[in-house]
Coordinates of C-alpha atoms in Angstrom, one line a residue:
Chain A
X1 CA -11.4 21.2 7.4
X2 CA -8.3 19.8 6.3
X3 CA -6.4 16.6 7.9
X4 CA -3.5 17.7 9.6
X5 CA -0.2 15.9 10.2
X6 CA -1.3 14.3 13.5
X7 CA -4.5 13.1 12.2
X8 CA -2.7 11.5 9.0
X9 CA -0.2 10.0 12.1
X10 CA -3.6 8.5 13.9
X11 CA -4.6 7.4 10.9
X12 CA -1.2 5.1 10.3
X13 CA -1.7 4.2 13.8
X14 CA -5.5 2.8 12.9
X15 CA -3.8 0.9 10.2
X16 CA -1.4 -0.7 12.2
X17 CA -3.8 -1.6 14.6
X18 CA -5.7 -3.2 11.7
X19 CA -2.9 -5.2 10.7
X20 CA -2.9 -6.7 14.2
X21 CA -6.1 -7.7 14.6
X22 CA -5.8 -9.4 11.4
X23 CA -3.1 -11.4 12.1
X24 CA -5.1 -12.2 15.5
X25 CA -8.0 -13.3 13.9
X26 CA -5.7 -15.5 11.5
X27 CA -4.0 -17.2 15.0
X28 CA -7.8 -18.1 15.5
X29 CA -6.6 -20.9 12.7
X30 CA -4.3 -22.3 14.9
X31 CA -1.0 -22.1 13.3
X32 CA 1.7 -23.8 14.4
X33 CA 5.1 -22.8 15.0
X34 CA 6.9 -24.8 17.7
X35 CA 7.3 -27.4 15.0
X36 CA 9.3 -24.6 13.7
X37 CA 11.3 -24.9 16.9
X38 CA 10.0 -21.2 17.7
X39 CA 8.7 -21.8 21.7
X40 CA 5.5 -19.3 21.3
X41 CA 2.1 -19.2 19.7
X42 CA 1.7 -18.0 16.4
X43 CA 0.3 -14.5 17.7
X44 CA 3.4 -14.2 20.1
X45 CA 5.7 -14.6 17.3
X46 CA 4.0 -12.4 14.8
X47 CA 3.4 -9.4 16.7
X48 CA 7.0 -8.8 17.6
X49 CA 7.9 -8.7 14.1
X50 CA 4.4 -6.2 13.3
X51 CA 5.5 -4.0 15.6
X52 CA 9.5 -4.0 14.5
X53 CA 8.5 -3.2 11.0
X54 CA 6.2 -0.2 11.8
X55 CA 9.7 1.3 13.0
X56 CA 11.4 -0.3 10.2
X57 CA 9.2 0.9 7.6
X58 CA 10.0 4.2 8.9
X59 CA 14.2 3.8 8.9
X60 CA 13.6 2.4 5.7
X61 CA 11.8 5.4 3.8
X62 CA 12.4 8.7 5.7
X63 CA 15.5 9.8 4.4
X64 CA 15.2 8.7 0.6
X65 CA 11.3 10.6 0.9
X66 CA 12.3 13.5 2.7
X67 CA 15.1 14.3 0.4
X68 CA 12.4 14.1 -2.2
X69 CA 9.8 15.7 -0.7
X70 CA 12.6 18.7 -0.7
X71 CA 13.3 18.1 -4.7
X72 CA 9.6 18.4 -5.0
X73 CA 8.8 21.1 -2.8
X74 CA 12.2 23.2 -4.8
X75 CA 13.5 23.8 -1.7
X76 CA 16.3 20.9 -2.2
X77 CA 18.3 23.5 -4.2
X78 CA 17.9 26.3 -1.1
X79 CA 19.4 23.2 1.7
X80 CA 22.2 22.1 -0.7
X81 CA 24.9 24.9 0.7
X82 CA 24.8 23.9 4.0
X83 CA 24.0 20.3 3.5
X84 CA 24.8 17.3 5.5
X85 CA 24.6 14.1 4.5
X86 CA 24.9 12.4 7.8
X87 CA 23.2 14.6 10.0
X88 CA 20.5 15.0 7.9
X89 CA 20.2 11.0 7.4
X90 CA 20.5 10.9 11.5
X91 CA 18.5 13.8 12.1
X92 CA 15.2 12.8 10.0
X93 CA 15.3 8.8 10.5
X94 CA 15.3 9.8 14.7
X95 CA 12.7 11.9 14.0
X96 CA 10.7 9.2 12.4
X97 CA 11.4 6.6 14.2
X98 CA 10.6 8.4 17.6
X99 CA 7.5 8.8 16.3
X100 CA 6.6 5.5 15.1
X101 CA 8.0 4.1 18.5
X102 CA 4.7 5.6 19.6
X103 CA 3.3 2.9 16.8
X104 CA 4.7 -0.2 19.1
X105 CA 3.8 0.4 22.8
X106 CA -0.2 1.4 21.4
X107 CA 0.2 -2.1 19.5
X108 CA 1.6 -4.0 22.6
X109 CA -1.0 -1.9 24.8
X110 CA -3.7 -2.9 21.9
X111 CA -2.8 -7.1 21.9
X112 CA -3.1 -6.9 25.9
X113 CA -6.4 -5.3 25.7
X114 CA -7.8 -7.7 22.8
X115 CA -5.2 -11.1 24.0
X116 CA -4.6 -10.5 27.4
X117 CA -0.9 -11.2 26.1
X118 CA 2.0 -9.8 27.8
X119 CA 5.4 -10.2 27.8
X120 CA 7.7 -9.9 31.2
X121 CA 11.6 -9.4 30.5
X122 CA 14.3 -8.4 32.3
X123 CA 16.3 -5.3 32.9
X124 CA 19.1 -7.3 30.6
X125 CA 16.8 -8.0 28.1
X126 CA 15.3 -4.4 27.9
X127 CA 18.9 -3.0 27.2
X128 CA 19.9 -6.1 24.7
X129 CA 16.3 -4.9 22.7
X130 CA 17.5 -1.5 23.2
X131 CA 20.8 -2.3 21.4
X132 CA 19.6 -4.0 18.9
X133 CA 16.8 -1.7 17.7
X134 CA 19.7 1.1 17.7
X135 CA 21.6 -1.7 15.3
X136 CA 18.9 -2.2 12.8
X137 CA 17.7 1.4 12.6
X138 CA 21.2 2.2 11.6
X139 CA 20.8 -0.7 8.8
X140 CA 18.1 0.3 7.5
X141 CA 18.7 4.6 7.6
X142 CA 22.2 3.4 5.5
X143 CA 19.5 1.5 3.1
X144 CA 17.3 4.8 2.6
X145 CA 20.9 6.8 2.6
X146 CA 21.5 4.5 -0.7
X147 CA 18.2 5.1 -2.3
X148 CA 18.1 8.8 -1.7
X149 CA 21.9 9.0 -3.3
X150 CA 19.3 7.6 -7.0
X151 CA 16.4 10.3 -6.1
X152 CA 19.4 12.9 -6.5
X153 CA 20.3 11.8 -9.5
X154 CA 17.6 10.9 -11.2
X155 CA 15.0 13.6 -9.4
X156 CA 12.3 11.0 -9.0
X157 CA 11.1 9.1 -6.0
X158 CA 12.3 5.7 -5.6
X159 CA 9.9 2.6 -6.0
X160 CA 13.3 0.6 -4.6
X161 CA 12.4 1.3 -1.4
X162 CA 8.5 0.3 -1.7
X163 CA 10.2 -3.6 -3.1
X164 CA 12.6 -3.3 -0.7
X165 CA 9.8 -2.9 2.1
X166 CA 8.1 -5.5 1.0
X167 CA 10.9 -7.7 0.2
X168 CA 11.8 -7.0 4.4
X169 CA 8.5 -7.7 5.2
X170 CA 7.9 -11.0 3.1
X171 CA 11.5 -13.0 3.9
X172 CA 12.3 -11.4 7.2
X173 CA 10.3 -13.7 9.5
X174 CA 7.6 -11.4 10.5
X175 CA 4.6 -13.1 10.3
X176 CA 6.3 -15.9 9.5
X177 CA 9.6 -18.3 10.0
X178 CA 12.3 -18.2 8.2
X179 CA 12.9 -22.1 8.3
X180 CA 10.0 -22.4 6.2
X181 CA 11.8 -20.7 3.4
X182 CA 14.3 -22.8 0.9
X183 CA 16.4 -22.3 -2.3
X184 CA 16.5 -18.6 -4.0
X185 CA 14.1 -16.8 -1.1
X186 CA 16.2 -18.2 1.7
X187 CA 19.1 -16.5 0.1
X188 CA 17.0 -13.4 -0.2
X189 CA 16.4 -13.4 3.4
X190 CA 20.1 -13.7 4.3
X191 CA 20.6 -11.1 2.8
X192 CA 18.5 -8.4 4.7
X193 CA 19.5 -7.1 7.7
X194 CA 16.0 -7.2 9.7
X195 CA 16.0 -11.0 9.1
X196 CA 19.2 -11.2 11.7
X197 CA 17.7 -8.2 14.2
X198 CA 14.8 -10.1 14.3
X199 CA 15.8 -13.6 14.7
X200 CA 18.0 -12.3 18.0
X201 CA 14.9 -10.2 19.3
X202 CA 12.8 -13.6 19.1
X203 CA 15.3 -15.3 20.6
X204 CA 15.9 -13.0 23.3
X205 CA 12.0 -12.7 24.1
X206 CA 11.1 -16.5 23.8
X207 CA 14.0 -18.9 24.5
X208 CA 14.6 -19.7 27.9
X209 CA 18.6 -20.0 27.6
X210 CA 20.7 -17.2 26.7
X211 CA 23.0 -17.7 23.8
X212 CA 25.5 -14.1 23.8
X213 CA 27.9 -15.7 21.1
X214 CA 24.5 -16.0 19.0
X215 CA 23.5 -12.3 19.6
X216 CA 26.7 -11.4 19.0
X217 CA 27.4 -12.8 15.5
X218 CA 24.2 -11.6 14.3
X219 CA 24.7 -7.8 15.7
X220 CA 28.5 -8.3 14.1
X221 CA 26.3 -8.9 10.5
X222 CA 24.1 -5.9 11.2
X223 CA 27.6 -3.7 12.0
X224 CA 28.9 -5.1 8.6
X225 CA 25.9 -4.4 6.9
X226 CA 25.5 -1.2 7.9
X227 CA 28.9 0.0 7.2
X228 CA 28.9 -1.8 3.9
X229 CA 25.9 -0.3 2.8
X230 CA 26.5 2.8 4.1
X231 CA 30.1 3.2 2.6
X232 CA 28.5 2.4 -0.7
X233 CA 25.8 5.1 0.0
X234 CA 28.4 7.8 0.4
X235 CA 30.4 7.2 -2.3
X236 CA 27.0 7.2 -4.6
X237 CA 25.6 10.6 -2.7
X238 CA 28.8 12.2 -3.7
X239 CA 28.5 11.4 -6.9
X240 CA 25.0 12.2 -7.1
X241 CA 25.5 15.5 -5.6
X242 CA 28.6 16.7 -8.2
X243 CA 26.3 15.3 -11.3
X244 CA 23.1 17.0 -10.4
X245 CA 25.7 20.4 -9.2
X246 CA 28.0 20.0 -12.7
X247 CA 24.5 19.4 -14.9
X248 CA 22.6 22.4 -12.6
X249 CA 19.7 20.0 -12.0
X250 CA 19.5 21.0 -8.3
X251 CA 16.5 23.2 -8.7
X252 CA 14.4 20.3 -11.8
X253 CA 12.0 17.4 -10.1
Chain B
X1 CA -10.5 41.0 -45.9
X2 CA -11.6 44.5 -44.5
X3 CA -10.3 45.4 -40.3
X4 CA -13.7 44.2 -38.9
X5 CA -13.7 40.6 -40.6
X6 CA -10.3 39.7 -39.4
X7 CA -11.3 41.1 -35.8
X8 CA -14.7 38.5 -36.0
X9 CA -12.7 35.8 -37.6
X10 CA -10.1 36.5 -34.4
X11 CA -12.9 36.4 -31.9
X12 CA -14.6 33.3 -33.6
X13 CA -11.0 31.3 -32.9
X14 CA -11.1 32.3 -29.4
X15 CA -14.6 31.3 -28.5
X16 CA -14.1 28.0 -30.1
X17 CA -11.0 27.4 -27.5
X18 CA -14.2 28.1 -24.6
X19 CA -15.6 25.5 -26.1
X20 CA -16.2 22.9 -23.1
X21 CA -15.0 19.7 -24.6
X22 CA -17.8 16.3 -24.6
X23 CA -17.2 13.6 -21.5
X24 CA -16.2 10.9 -23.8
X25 CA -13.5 13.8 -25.8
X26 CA -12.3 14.5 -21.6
X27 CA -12.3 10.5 -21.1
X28 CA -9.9 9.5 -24.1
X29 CA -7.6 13.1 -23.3
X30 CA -7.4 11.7 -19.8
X31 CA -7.0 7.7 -20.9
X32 CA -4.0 9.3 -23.6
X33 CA -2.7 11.1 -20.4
X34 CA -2.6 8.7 -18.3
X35 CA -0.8 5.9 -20.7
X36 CA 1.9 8.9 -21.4
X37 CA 2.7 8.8 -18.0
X38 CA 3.0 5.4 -17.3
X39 CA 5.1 4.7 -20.5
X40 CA 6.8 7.3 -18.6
X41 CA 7.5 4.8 -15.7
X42 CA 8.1 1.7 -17.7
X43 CA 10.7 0.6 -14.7
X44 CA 8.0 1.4 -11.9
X45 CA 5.2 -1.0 -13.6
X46 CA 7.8 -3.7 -13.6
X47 CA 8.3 -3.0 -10.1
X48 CA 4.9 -3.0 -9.2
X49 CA 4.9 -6.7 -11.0
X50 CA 7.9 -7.5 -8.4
X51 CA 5.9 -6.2 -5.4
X52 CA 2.7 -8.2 -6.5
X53 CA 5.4 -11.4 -6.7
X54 CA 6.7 -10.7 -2.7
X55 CA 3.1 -9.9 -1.3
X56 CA 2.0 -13.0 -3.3
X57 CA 4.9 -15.2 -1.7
X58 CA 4.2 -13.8 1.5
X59 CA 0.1 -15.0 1.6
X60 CA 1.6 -18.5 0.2
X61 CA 4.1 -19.3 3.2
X62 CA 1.1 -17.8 5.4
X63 CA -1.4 -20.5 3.7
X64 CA 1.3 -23.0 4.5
X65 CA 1.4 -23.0 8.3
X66 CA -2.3 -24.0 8.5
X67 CA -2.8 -27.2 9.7
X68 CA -3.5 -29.7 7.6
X69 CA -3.6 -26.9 5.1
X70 CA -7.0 -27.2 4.5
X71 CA -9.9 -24.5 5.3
X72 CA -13.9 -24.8 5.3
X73 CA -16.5 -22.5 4.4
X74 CA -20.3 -22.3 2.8
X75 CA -20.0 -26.2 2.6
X76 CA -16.8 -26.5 0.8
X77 CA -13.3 -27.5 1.6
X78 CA -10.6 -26.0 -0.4
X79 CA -6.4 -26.2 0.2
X80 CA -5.6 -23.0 1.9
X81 CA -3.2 -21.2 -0.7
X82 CA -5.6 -21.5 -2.9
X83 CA -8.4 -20.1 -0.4
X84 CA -6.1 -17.1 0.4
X85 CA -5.1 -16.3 -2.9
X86 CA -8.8 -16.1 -3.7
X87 CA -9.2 -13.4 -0.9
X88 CA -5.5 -11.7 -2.0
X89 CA -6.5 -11.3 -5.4
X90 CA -10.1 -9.5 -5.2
X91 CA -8.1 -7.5 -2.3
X92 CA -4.9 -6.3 -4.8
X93 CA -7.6 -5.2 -7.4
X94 CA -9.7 -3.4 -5.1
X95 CA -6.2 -1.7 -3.7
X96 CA -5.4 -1.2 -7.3
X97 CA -8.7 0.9 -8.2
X98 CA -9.1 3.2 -4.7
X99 CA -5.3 3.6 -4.2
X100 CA -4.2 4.6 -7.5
X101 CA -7.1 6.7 -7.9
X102 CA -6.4 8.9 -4.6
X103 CA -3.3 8.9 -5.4
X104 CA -3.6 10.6 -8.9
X105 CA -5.8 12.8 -7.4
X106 CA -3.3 13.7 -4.6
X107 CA -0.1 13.8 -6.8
X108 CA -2.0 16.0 -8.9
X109 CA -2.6 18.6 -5.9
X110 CA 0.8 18.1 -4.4
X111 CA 2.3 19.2 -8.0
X112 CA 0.0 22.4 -7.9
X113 CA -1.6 21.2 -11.2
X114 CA -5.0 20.4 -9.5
X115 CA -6.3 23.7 -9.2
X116 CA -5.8 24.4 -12.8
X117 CA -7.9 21.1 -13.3
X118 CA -10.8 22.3 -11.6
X119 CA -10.5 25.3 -13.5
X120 CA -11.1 23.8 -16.7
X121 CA -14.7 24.0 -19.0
X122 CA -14.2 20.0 -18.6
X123 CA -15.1 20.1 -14.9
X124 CA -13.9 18.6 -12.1
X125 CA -16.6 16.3 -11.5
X126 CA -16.4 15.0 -15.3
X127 CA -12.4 14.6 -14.6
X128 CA -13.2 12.4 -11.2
X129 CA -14.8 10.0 -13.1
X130 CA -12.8 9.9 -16.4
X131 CA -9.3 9.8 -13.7
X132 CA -11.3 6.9 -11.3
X133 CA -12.7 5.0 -14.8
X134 CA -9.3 4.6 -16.4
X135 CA -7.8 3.6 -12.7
X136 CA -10.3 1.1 -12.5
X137 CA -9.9 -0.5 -16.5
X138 CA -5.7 -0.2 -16.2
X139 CA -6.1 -1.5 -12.5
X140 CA -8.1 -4.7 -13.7
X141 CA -6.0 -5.4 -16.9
X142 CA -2.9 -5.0 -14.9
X143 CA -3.8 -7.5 -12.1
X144 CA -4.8 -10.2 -14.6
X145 CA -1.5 -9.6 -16.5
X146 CA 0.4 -10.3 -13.6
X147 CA -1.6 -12.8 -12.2
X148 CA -1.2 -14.9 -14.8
X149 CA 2.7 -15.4 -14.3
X150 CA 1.9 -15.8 -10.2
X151 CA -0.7 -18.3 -11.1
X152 CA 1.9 -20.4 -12.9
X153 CA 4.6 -19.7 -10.7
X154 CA 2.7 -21.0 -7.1
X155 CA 0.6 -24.4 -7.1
X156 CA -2.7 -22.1 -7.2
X157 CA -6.0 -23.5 -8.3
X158 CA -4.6 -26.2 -9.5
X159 CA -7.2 -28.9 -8.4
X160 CA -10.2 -26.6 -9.2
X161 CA -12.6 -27.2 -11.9
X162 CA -15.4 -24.9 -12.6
X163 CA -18.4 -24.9 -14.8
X164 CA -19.4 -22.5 -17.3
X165 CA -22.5 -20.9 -15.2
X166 CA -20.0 -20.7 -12.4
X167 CA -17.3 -19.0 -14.2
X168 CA -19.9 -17.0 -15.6
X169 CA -21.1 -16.0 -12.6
X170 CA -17.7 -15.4 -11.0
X171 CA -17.2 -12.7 -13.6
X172 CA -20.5 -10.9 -12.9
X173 CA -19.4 -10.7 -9.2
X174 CA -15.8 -9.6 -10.6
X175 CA -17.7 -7.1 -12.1
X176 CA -19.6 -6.0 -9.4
X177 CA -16.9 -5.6 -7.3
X178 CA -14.9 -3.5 -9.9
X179 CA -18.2 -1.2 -9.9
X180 CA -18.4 -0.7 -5.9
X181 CA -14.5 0.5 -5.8
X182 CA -15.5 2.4 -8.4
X183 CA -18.2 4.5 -6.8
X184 CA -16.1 4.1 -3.7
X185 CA -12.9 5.9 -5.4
X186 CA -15.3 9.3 -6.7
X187 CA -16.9 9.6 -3.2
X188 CA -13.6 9.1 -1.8
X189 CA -12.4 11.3 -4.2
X190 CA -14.8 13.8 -3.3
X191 CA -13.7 13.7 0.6
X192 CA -10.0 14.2 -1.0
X193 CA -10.4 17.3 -2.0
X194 CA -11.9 18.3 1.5
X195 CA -10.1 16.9 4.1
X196 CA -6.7 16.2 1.6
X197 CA -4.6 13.0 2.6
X198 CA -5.6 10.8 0.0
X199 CA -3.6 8.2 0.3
X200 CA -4.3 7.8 4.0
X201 CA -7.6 7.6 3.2
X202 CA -7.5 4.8 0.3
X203 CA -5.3 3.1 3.0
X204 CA -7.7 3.3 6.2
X205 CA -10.7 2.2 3.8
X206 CA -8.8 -0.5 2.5
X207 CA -7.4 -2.2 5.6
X208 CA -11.0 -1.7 7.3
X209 CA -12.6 -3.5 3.8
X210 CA -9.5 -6.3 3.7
X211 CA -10.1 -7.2 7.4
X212 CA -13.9 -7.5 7.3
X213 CA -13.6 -9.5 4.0
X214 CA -12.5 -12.1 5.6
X215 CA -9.7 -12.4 2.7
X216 CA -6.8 -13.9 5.1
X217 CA -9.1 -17.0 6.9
X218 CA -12.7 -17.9 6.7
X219 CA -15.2 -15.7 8.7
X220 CA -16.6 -18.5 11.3
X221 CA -13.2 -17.0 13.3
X222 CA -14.8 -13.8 14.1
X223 CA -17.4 -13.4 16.7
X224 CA -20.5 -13.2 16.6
X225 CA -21.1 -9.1 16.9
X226 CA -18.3 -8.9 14.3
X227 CA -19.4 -11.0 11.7
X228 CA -23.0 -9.1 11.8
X229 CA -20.6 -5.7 11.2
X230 CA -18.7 -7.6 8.9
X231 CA -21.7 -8.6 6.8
X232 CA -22.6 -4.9 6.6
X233 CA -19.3 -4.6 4.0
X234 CA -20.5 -5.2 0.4
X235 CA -16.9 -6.5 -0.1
X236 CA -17.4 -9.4 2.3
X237 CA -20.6 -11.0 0.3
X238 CA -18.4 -10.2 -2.9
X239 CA -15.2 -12.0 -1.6
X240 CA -17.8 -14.8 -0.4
X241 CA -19.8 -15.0 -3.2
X242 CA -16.3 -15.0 -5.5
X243 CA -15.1 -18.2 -3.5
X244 CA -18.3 -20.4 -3.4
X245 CA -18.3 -19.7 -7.5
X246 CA -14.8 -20.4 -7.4
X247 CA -14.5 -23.4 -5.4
X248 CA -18.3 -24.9 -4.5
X249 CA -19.4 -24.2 -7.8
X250 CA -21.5 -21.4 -7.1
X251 CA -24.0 -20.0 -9.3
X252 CA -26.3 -16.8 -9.8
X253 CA -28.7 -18.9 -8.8
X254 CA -27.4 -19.3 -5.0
X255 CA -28.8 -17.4 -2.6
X256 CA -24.9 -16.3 -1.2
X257 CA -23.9 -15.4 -4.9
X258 CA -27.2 -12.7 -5.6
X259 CA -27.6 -11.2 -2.8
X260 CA -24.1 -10.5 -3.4
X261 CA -24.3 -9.0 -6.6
X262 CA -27.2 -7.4 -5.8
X263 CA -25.7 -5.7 -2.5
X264 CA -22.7 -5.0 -4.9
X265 CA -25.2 -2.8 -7.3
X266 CA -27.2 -1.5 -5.3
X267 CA -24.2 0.2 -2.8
X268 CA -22.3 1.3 -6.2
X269 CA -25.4 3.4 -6.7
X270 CA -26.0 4.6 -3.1
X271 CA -22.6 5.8 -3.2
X272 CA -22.5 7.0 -7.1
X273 CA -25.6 9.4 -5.6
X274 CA -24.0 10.7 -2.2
X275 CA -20.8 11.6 -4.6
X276 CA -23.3 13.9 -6.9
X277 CA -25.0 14.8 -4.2
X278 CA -21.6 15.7 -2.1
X279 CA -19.7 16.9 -5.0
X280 CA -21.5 20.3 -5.1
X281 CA -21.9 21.1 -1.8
X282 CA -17.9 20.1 -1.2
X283 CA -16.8 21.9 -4.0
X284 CA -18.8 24.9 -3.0
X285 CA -17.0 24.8 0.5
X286 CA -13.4 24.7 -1.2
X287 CA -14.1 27.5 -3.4
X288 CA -15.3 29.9 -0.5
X289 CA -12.7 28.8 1.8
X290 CA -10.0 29.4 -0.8
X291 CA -8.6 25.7 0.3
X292 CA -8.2 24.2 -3.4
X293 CA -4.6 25.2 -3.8
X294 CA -3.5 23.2 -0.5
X295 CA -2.6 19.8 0.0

């Protein structure tokens, strides 16, 4: 009687799907965005950004929870021997976000079926997407590398990543612009990665003109931030690692 | 003292321990508990503050891309932050009580330490409704604490005056709505133990509630079939009837604001019976499947 694993995943999918037809019914209100200079309606823009963060979510959490979920579970001390940090990281946040990718094309399937809205793009632009969902997974798995280095030391799940989620999905540009933000919060949005994957991916998908040296500063920030963050990450893993091995807290949650 | 009076006075001690302990006893062990726990977590209440702050942020930069930033409903026109936030906060209190409650419950079978719960003279039905009450109480008195910084922090109600019968009546639908999440977290509560995945649950009855509600715009944007369906959510009368208090001046009086109370009560005790009357059955189930220890 029991919900499996798949139904719990249909179930995340409902919720998405939720989320989207909220955000349709709030277009209903007519927001506008072009004064925004943003050449879409407010359901075009949004739904891009819905869709990236269902992936996003994922990159963001799966490492830091999974190493958990193996603290919890005791068999974090059993792993440790053979234990990658990389390949794990890799390995789990691919896993996830292959199967949240499912999340998007039901969502853009979904807005056709209840908008009629589609969007046509070129072979170009499918591999420029391509890149740059590669270049903010890798952002945010170094983000859930970082938090996971604090759930080995401290043997408890971090909220970090649950503010940092909604941090990305308040000042990112999701649902909506970033030029609306000023002062502290448009510092705060600088200074998380999606906010530069996204801005490119809206400007790939709505602006008539193609501006590479655009794309390519903001993919040079994601590189950046991603090897910063990622550097930082190792350096705190190790440390993590040799407190939690020189204490013997490898087997406590 | 001869052999056979220490052996009674040995047996007395241990039947005393059977002793099944009063609801209101369970209640204050559970509320003592539960406070433990979360002085436990000082840092992850703050955070839960800081989370409150972004999601806040995020429904005020939504309110500000209406035009003219102004929205109309039940014969009322209010500033649309302040319209939102209405909807935003009966929705992070409603989140608060069903959430937090599955989520106790799952954590507790995902730690292994449910299935020596429902072993206990207490009972698990008596330790469902201790668990849900103090989620709902801590859930309430947290989103009023930090409301009140958020309150101060966005311009938020700021041109709205209300009168004492409104106010008055704003609380009793308050009220009502903490009541229906209540009875709405045990039967949930109940279905947790069955079919596990708590939190997926509190999330899919949530996001189903928050959309119907009409919390994010008013409901004249829906169509027609869907605002009959919508209408058929307690929630939505109570997020209705909180507004007109709130901003037209609403009173019990009102036809919008009783009905919703009314609806309020009277599904908190449909669902407060299908959770007694559910509770046995399910529990019966569990214990001849041998399914209590999963999760």
């Amino acid at each position: 009687m029991a919900l499996n694993y798949k139904s719990s995943f249909l179930m995340i999918i409902a919720l998405n799907l939720i989320m989207i037809v909220m955000y349709f019914f709030f277009s209903r209100l007519n927001p506008d965005i072009t004064i925004f200079g943003i050449d879409a309606s407010y359901f075009e823009f949004c739904i891009i950004g819905l869709c990236l963060q269902m992936v996003v979510g994922t990159s963001l959490g799966t490492v830091c929870a999974n190493i958990f979920n193996e603290i919890s579970a005791g068999t974090w001390s059993s792993i440790l021997p053979f234990f990658n940090f990389l390949e794990y990281s890799i390995g789990t946040t691919l896993a996830g976000a292959f199967i949240s990718s499912f999340s998007i094309f039901i969502a853009l399937g979904f807005t056709y079926l209840i908008a009629g809205f589609f969007f046509v793009i070129t072979f170009q632009e499918i591999m420029l997407i391509f890149f740059l969902f590669i270049l903010i997974l890798i952002s945010h798995m170094a983000i859930s590398m970082l938090f996971a280095a604090f759930t080995i030391y401290y043997q408890k799940n971090s909220s970090l990543v649950s503010t940092l989620y909604h941090l990305t999905k308040t000042f990112t540009g999701i649902v909506f612009p970033v030029s609306l933000l000023s002062g502290f919060p448009l510092v705060l949005s600088k200074s998380l990665p999606l906010t530069y994957g996204l801005s490119t991916l809206q400007s790939i998908l709505f602006s008539s003109s193609v501006d590479f040296r655009g794309y390519l500063f903001n993919c040079l920030i994601l590189v950046s931030l991603s090897i910063i963050i990622g550097l930082i990450a190792w350096f705190l893993f190790s440390y993590s690692l040799k407190n939690a091995k020189k204490h013997g807290k490898c087997d406590w949650y | 003292m001869t052999f056979y009076k220490i052996y009674d006075e040995i047996t007395k001690r241990f039947s005393v321990i059977d002793r099944t302990p009063s609801f209101f006893q369970g209640l204050k062990a559970i509320f003592i508990r539960n406070f433990k726990i979360i002085w436990q977590y000082k840092f992850s209440t703050v955070l839960n503050f800081v989370n409150t702050l972004i999601v806040s942020s995020l429904f005020y930069y939504i309110a500000l891309l209406i035009p003219d930033m102004q929205i109309e409903q039940d014969l009322y026109i209010v500033d649309s932050v302040s319209f939102i936030f209405a909807g935003f906060v009966l929705v992070n209190i409603a989140t608060k009580i069903l959430n937090k409650s599955l989520n106790s419950i799952s954590s507790e079978m995902k730690q292994g330490t449910f299935e020596t719960l429902s072993t206990l003279p207490f009972g698990l039905r008596k330790y469902f409704i201790s668990e849900v009450a103090f989620e709902m109480i801590y859930g309430f008195i947290t989103s009023i604490i930090f409301f009140i910084p958020i309150f101060l922090i966005f311009p938020i109600f700021r041109n709205v005056s209300i009168s004492s019968a409104s106010f008055f009546s704003l609380l009793l639908v308050l009220l009502s709505i903490c009541l229906f999440f209540f009875s709405l977290s045990l039967l949930a509560a109940n279905f947790t133990i069955l079919i596990k995945r708590g939190k997926e649950i509190s999330l899919v009855i949530l996001s189903i509630l928050h959309l119907l509600s009409g919390s994010m715009f008013p409901l004249s944007v829906f169509p027609g079939w869907l605002k009959i369906i919508a209408y058929f959510s307690p929630f939505t009368l109570g997020v209705q009837a909180f507004r007109l208090c709130l901003f037209g001046n609403g009173i019990l009086t009102d036809s919008i604001v009783w009905s919703a109370v009314l609806f309020l009560i009277l599904s908190s005790i449909v669902i407060i019976v299908a959770f007694l009357f559910t509770y046995k059955r399910i529990y019966k189930r569990i214990r001849e499947t041998g399914s209590i220890h999963e999760y």
